[in-house]
PDB file of C-alpha atoms in Angstrom:
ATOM      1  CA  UNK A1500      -5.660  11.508  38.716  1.00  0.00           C
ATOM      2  CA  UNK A1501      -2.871  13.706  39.294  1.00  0.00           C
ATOM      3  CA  UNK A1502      -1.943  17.402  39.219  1.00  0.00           C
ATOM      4  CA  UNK A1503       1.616  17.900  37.308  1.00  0.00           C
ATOM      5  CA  UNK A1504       4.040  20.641  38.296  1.00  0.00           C
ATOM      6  CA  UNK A1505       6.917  21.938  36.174  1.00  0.00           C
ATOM      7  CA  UNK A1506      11.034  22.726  37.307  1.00  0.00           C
ATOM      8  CA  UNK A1507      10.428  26.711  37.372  1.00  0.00           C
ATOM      9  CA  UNK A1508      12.225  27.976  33.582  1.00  0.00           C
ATOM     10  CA  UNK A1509      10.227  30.577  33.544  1.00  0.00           C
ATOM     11  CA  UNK A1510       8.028  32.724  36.022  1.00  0.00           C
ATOM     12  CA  UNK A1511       5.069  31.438  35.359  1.00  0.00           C
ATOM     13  CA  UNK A1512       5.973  27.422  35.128  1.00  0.00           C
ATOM     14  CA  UNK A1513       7.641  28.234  38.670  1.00  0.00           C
ATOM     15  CA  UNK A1514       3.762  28.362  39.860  1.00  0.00           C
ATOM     16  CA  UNK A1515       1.338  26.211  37.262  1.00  0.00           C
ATOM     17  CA  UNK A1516      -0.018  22.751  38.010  1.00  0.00           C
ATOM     18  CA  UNK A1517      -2.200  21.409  35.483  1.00  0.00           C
ATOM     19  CA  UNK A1518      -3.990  17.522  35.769  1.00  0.00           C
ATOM     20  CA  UNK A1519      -2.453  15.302  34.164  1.00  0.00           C
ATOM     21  CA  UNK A1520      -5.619  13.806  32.453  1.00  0.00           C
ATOM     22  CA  UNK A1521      -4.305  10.403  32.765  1.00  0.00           C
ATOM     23  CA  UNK A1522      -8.219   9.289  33.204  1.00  0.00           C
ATOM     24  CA  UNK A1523      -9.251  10.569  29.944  1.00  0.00           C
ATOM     25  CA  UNK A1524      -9.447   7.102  27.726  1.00  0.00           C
ATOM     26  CA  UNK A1525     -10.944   9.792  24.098  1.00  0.00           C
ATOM     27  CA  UNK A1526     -10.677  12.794  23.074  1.00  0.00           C
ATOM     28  CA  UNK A1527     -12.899  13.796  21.064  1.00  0.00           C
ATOM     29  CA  UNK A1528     -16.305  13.810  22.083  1.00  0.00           C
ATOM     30  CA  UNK A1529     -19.626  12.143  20.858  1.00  0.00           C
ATOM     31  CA  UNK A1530     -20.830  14.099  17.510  1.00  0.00           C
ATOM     32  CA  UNK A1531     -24.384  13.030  18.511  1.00  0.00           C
ATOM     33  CA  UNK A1532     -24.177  14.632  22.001  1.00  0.00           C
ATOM     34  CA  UNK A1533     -22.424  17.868  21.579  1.00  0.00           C
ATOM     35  CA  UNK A1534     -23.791  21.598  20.238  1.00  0.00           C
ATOM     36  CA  UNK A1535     -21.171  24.586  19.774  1.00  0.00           C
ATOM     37  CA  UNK A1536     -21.558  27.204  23.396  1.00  0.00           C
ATOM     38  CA  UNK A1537     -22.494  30.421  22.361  1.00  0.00           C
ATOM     39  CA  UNK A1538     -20.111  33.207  24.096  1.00  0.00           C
ATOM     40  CA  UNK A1539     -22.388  36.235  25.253  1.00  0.00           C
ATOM     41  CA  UNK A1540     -18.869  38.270  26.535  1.00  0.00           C
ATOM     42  CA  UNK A1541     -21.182  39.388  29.416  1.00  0.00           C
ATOM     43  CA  UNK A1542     -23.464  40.750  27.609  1.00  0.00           C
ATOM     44  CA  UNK A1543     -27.364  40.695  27.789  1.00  0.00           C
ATOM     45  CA  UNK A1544     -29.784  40.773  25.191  1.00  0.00           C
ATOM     46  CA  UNK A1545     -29.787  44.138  24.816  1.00  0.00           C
ATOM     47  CA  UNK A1546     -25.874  43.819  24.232  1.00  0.00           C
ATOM     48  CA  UNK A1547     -25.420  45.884  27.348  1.00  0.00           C
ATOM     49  CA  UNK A1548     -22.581  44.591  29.730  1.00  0.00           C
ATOM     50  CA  UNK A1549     -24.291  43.068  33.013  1.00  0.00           C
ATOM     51  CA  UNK A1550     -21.020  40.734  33.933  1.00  0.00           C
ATOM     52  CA  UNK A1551     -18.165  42.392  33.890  1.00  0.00           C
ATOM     53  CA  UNK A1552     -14.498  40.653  33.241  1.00  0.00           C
ATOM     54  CA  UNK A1553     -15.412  38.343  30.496  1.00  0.00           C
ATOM     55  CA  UNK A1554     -15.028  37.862  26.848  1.00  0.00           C
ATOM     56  CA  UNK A1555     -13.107  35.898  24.240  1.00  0.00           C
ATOM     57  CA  UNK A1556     -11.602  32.695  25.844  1.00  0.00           C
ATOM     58  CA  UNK A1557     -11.718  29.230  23.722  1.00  0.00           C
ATOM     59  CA  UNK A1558     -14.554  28.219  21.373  1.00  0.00           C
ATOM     60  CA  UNK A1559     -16.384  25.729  23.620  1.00  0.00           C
ATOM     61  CA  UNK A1560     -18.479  22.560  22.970  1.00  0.00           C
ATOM     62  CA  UNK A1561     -21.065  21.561  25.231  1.00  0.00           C
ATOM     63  CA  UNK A1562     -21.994  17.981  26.332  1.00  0.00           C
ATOM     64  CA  UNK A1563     -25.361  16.709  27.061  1.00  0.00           C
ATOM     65  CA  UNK A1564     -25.150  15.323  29.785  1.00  0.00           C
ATOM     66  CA  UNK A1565     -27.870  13.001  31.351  1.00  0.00           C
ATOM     67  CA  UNK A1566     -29.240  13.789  34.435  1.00  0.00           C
ATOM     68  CA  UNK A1567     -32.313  12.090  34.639  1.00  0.00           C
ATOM     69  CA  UNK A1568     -30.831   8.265  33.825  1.00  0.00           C
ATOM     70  CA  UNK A1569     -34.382   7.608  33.100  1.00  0.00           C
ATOM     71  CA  UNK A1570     -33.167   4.205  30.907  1.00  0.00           C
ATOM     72  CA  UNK A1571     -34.511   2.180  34.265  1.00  0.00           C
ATOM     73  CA  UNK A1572     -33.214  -1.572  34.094  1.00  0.00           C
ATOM     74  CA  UNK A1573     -31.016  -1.190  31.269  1.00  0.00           C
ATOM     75  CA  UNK A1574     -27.887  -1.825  31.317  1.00  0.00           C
ATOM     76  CA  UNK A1575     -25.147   0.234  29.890  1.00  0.00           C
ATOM     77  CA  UNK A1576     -21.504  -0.408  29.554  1.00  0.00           C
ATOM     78  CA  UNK A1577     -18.574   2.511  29.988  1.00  0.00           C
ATOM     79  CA  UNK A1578     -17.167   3.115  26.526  1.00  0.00           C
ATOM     80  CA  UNK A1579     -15.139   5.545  27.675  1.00  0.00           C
ATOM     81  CA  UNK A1580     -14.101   8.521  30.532  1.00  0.00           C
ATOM     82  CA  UNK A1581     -13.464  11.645  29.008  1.00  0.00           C
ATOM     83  CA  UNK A1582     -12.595  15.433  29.513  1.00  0.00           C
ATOM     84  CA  UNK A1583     -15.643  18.339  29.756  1.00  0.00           C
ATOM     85  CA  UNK A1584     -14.227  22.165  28.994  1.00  0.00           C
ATOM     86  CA  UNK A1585     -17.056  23.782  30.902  1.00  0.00           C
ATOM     87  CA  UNK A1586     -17.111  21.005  34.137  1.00  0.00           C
ATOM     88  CA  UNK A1587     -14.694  20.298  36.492  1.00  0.00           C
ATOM     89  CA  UNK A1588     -15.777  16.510  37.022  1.00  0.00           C
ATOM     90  CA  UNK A1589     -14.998  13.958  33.934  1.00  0.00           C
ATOM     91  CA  UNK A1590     -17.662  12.051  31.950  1.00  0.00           C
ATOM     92  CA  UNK A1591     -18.329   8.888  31.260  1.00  0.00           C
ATOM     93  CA  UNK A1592     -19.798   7.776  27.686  1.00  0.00           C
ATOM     94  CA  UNK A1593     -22.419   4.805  28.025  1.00  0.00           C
ATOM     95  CA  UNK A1594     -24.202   2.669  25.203  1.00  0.00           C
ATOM     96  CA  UNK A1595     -26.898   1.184  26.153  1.00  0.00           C
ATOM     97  CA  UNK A1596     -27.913  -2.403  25.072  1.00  0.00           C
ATOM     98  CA  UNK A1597     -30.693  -0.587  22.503  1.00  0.00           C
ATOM     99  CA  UNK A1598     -27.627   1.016  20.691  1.00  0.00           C
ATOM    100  CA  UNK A1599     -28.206   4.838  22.194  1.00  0.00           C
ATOM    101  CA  UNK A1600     -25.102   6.811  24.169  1.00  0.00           C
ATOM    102  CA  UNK A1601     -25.739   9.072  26.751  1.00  0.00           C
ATOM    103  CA  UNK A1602     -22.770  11.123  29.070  1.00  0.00           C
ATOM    104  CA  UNK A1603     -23.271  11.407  32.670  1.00  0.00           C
ATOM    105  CA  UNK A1604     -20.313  12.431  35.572  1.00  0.00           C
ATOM    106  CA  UNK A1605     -18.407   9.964  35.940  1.00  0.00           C
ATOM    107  CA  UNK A1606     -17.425   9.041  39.916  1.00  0.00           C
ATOM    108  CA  UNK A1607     -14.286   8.048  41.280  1.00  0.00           C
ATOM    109  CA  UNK A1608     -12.609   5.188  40.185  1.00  0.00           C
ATOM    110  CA  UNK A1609     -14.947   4.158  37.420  1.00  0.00           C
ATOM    111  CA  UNK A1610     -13.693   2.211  34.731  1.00  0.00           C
ATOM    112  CA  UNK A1611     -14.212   1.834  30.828  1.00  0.00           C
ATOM    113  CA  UNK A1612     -16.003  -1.513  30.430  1.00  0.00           C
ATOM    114  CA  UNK A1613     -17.776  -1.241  33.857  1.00  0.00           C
ATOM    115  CA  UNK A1614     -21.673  -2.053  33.277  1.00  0.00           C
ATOM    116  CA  UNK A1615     -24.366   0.542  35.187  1.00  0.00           C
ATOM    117  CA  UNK A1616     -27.953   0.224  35.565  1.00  0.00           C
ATOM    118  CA  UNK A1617     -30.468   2.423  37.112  1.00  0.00           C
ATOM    119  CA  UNK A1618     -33.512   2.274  39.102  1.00  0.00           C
ATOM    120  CA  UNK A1619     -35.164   0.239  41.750  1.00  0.00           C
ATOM    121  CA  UNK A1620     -33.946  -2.687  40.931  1.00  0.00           C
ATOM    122  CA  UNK A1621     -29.953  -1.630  40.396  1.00  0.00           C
ATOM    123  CA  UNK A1622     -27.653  -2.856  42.941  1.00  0.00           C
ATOM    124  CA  UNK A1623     -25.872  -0.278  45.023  1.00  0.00           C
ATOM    125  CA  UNK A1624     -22.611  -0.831  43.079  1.00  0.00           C
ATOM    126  CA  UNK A1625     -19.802   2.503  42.017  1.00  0.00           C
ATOM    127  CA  UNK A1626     -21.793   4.344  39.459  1.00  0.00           C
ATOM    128  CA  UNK A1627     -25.457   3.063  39.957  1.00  0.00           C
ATOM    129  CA  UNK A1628     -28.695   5.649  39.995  1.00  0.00           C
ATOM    130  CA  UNK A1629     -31.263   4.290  42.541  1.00  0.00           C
ATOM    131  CA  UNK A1630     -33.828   6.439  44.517  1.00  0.00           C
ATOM    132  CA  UNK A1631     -32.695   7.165  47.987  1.00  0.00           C
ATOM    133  CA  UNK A1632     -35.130   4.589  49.656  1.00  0.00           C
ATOM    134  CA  UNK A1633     -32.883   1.758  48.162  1.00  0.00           C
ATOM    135  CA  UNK A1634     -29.539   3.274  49.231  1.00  0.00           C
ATOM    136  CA  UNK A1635     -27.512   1.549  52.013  1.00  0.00           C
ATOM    137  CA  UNK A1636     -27.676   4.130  55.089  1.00  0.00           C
ATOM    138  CA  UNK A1637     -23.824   5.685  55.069  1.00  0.00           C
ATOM    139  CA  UNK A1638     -22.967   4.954  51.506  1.00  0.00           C
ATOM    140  CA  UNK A1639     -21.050   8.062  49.684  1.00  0.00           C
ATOM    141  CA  UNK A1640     -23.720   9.377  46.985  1.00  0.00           C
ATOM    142  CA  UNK A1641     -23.916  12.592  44.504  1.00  0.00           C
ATOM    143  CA  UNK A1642     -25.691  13.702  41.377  1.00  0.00           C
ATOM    144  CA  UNK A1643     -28.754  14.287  43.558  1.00  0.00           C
ATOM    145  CA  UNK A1644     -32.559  14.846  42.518  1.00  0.00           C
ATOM    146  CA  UNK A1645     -34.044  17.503  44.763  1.00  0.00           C
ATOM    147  CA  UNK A1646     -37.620  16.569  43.251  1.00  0.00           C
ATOM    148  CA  UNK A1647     -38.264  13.468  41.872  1.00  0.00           C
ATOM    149  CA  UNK A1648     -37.887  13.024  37.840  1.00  0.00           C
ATOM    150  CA  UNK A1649     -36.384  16.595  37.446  1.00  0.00           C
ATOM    151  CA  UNK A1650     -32.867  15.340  37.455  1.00  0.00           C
ATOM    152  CA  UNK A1651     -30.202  15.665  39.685  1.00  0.00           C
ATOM    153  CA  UNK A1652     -29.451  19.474  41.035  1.00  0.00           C
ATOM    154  CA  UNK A1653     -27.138  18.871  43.964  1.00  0.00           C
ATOM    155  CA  UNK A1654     -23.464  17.647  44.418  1.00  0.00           C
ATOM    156  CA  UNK A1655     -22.294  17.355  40.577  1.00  0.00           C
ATOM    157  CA  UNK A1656     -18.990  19.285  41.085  1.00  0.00           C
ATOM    158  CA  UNK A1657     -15.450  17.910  40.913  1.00  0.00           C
ATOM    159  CA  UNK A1658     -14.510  15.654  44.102  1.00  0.00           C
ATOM    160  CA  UNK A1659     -18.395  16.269  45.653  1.00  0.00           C
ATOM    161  CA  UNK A1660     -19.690  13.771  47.560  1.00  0.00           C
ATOM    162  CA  UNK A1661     -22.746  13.337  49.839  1.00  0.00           C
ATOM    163  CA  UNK A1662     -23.873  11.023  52.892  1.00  0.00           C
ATOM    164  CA  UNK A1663     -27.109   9.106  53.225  1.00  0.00           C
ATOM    165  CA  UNK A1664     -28.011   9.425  57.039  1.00  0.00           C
ATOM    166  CA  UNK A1665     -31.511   8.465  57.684  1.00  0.00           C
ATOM    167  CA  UNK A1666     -34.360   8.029  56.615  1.00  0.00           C
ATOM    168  CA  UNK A1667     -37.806   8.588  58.112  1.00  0.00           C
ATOM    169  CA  UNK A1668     -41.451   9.683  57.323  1.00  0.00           C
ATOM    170  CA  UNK A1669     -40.501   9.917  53.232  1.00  0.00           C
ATOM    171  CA  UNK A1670     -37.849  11.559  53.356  1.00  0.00           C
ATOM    172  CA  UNK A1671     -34.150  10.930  53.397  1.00  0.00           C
ATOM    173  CA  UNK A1672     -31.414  13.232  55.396  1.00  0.00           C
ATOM    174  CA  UNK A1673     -28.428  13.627  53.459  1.00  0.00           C
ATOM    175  CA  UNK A1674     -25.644  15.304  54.795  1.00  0.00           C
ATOM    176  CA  UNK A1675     -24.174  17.667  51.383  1.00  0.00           C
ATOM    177  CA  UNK A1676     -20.052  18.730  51.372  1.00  0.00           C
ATOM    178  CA  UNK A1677     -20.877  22.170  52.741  1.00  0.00           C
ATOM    179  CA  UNK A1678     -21.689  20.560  56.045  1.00  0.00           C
ATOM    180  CA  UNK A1679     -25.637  21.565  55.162  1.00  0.00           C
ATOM    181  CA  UNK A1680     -28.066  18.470  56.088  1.00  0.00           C
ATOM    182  CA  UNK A1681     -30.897  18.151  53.942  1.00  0.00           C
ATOM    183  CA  UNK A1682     -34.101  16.043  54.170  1.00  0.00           C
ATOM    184  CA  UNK A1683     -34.805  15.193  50.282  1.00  0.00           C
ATOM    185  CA  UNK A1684     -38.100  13.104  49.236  1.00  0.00           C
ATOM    186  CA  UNK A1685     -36.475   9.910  49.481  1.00  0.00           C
ATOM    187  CA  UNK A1686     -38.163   9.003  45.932  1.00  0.00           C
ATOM    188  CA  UNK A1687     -35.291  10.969  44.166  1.00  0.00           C
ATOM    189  CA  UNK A1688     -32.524   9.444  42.611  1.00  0.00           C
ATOM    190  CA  UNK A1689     -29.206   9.390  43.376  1.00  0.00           C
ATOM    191  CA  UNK A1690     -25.990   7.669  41.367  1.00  0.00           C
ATOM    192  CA  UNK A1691     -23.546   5.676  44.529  1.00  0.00           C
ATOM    193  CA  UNK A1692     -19.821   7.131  44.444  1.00  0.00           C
ATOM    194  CA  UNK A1693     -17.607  10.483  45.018  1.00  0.00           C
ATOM    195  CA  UNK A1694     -17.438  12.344  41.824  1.00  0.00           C
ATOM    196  CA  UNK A1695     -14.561  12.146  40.123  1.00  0.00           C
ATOM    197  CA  UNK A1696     -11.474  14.948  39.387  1.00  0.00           C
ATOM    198  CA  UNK A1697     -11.277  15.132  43.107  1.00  0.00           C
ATOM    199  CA  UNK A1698      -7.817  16.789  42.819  1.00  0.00           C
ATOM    200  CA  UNK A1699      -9.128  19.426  40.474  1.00  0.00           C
ATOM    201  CA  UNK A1700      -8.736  22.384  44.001  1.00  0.00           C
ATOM    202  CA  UNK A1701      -5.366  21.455  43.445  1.00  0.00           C
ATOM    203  CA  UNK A1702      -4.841  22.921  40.206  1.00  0.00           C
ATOM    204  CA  UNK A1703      -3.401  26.679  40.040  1.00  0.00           C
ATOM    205  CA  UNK A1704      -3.315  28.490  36.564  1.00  0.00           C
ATOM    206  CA  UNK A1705      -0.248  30.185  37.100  1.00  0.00           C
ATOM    207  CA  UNK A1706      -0.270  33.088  34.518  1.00  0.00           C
ATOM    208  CA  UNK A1707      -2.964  35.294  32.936  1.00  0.00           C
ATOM    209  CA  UNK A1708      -2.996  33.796  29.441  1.00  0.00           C
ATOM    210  CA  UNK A1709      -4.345  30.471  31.038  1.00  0.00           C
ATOM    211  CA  UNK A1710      -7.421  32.730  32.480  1.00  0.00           C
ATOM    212  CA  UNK A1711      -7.980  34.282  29.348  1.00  0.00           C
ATOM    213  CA  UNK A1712      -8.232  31.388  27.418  1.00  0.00           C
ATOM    214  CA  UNK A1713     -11.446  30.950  29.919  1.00  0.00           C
ATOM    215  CA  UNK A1714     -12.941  33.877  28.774  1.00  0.00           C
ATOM    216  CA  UNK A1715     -11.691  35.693  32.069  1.00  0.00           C
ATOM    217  CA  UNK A1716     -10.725  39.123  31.039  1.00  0.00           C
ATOM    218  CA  UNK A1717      -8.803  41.292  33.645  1.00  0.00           C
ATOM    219  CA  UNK A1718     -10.585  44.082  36.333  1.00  0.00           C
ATOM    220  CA  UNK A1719      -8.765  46.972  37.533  1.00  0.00           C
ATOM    221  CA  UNK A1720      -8.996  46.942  41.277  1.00  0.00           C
ATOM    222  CA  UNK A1721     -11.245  49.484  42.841  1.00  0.00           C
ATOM    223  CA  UNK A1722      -8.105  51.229  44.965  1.00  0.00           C
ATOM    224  CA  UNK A1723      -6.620  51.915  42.329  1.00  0.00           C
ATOM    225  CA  UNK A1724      -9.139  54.098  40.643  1.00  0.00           C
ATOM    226  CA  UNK A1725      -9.947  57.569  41.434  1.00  0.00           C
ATOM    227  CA  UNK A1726     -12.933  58.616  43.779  1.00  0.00           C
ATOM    228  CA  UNK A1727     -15.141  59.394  40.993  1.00  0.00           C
ATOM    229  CA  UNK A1728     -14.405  55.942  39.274  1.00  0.00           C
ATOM    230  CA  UNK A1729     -14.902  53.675  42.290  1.00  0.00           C
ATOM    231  CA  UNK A1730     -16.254  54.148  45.799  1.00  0.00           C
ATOM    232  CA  UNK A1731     -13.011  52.761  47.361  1.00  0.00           C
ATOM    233  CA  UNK A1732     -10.997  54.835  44.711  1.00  0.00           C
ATOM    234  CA  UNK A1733      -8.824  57.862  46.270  1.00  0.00           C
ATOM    235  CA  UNK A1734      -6.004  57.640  49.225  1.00  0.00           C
ATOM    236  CA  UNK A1735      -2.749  59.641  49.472  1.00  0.00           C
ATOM    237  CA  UNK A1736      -0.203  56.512  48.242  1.00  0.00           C
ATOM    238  CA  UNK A1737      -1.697  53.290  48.858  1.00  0.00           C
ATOM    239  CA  UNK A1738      -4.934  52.475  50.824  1.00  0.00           C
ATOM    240  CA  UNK A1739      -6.733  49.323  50.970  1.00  0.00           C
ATOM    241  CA  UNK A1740     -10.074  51.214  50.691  1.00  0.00           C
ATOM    242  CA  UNK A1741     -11.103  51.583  54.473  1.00  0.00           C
ATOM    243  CA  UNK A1742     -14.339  50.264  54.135  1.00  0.00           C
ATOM    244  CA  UNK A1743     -15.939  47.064  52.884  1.00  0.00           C
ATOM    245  CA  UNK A1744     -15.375  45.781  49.881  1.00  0.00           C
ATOM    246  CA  UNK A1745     -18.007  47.030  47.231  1.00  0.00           C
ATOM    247  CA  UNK A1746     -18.476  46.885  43.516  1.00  0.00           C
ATOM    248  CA  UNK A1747     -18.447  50.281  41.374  1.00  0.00           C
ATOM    249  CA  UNK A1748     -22.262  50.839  42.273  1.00  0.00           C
ATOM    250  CA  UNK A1749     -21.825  50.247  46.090  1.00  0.00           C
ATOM    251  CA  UNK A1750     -23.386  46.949  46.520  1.00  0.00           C
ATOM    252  CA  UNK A1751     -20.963  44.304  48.298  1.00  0.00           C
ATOM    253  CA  UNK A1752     -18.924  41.565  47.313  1.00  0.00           C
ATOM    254  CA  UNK A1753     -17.990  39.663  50.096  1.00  0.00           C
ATOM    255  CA  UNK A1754     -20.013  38.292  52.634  1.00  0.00           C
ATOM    256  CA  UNK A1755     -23.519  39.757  51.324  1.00  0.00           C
ATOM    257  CA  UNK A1756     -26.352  37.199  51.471  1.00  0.00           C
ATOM    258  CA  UNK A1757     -28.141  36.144  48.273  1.00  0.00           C
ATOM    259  CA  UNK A1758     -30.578  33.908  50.045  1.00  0.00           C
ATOM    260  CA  UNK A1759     -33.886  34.728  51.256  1.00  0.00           C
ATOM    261  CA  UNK A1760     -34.569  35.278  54.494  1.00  0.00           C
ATOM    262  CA  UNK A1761     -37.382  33.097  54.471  1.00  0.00           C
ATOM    263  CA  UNK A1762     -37.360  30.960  51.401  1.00  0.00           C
ATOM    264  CA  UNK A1763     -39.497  28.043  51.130  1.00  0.00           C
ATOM    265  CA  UNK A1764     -37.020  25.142  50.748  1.00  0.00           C
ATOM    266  CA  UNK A1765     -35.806  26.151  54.310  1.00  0.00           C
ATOM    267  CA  UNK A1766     -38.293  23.787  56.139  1.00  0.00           C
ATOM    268  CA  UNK A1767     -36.162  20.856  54.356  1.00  0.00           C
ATOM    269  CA  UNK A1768     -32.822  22.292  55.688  1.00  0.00           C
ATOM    270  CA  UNK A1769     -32.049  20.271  59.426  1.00  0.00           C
ATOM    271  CA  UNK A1770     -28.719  22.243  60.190  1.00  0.00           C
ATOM    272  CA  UNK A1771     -27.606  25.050  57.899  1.00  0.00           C
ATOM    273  CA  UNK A1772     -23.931  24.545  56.572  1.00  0.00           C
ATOM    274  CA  UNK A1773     -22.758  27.170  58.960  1.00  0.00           C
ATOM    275  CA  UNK A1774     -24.454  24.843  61.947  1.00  0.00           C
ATOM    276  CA  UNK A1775     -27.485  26.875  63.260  1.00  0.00           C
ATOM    277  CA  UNK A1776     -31.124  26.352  62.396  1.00  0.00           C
ATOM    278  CA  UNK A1777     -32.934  27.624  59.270  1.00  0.00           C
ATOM    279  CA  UNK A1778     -35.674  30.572  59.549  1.00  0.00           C
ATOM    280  CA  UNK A1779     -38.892  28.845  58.749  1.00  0.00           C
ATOM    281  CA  UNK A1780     -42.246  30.837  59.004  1.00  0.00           C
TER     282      UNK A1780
END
């Protein structure tokens, strides 16, 4: 895959790259496999807005994707790659040999007509799910389980791609594209390859109208409100606020830590992404 860029006619075009989707092999997707997304425009269920910035955008259709590839030993051939509105990876349409067609992300360089298998027994081939035990230490891996049979949780973004380290006592150390190394039950499953759309960082929208047909509406920025609007609001001329950056209500935006201090999953964390030790109890 590529990302296009256009001779600049007009401002915008001088700045927009879109892919130029010369993977996608269909396009339209499976009826069977498909439901309509329902837009919420931010709202929760007592219609009150709790996200702020978003609304309208382009009616959406959401693929089932399979996560589990619980269809052990059967083989499956690639019917075709195509394009997900809500994912940045691609997917790749299998039939199996009983007649059914499940989606899952397709990795790099897969190929319509390609045949996958998982479990045990699969070879370590582009594409394959096997549990971690049977995975060549160094191969390139994603769609991780984090438990086994819940389905894979980690690495299923655009151009992701994980390392199998070791493996000792059970469990398998993966090292994940933040940098993070993980020790994950090495029962789980994980499909072999990088997954695929890795230029999609590459793309830049350009223009507003491209946003909006995401459903992402525009925010007024808090300097340029007034005091009483915005705790960074105020300033004779122009001020870039003076203090951290906060949201109307005062809580920050960058930098603030979401994780708990001590959350359980930390004693399966080797070396945090930023390089120092978790906090275990």
């Amino acid at each position: 895959m590529a990302v296009k860029s256009f001779r600049p006619l007009t401002p915008s075009t001088r700045y927009i790259t879109i892919a130029d989707y010369s993977e996608i092999t269909k396009r339209k997707p499976e009826k069977s496999l498909v439901y309509t997304r329902k837009k919420t425009g931010g709202r929760n269920s007592y219609g009150r807005v709790t996200s702020r910035g978003r609304g309208q955008g382009h009616k959406q259709k959401v693929r089932t994707v399979d996560f589990r590839r619980e269809k052990l030993g059967m083989e499956a051939k690639v019917v075709a790659i195509e394009y997900d509105p809500i994912r940045t990876a691609r997917l790749a349409l299998l039939e199996y040999k009983d007649g059914e067609k499940r989606y899952i992300i397709s990795p790099v360089g897969l190929k319509v007509g390609a045949v996958l298998t998982s479990g045990a027994a699969a070879a370590p081939d582009l594409g394959n799910a096997l549990p971690l035990k049977n995975i060549p230490v160094g191969l390139t891996i994603h769609n991780i389980e984090m438990i086994p049979g819940r389905g894979a949780q980690m690495v299923r973004s655009a151009g992701g791609g994980a390392t199998l380290m070791s493996r000792d006592e059970g469990y398998a150390q993966i090292r994940l594209p933040s940098g993070e190394i993980r020790r994950v039950n090495e029962d789980c499953i994980a499909t072999i390859g990088q997954v695929s759309n890795p230029e999609h960082e590459n793309v830049i929208l350009g223009k507003a109208g491209r946003a909006r047909h995401r459903g992402i509406r525009p925010l007024s920025r808090g300097v340029a409100k007034n005091p009483v609007d915005h705790p960074m609001g105020g300033g004779a001329g122009k001020t870039s606020g003076g203090g951290h950056p906060v949201t109307p209500w005062g809580v920050i935006t960058k930098g603030k830590k979401t994780r708990p201090k001590f959350k359980f999953s930390n004693r399966f964390i080797v070396v945090r992404r930023d390089g120092r030790p978790p906090k275990v109890k």
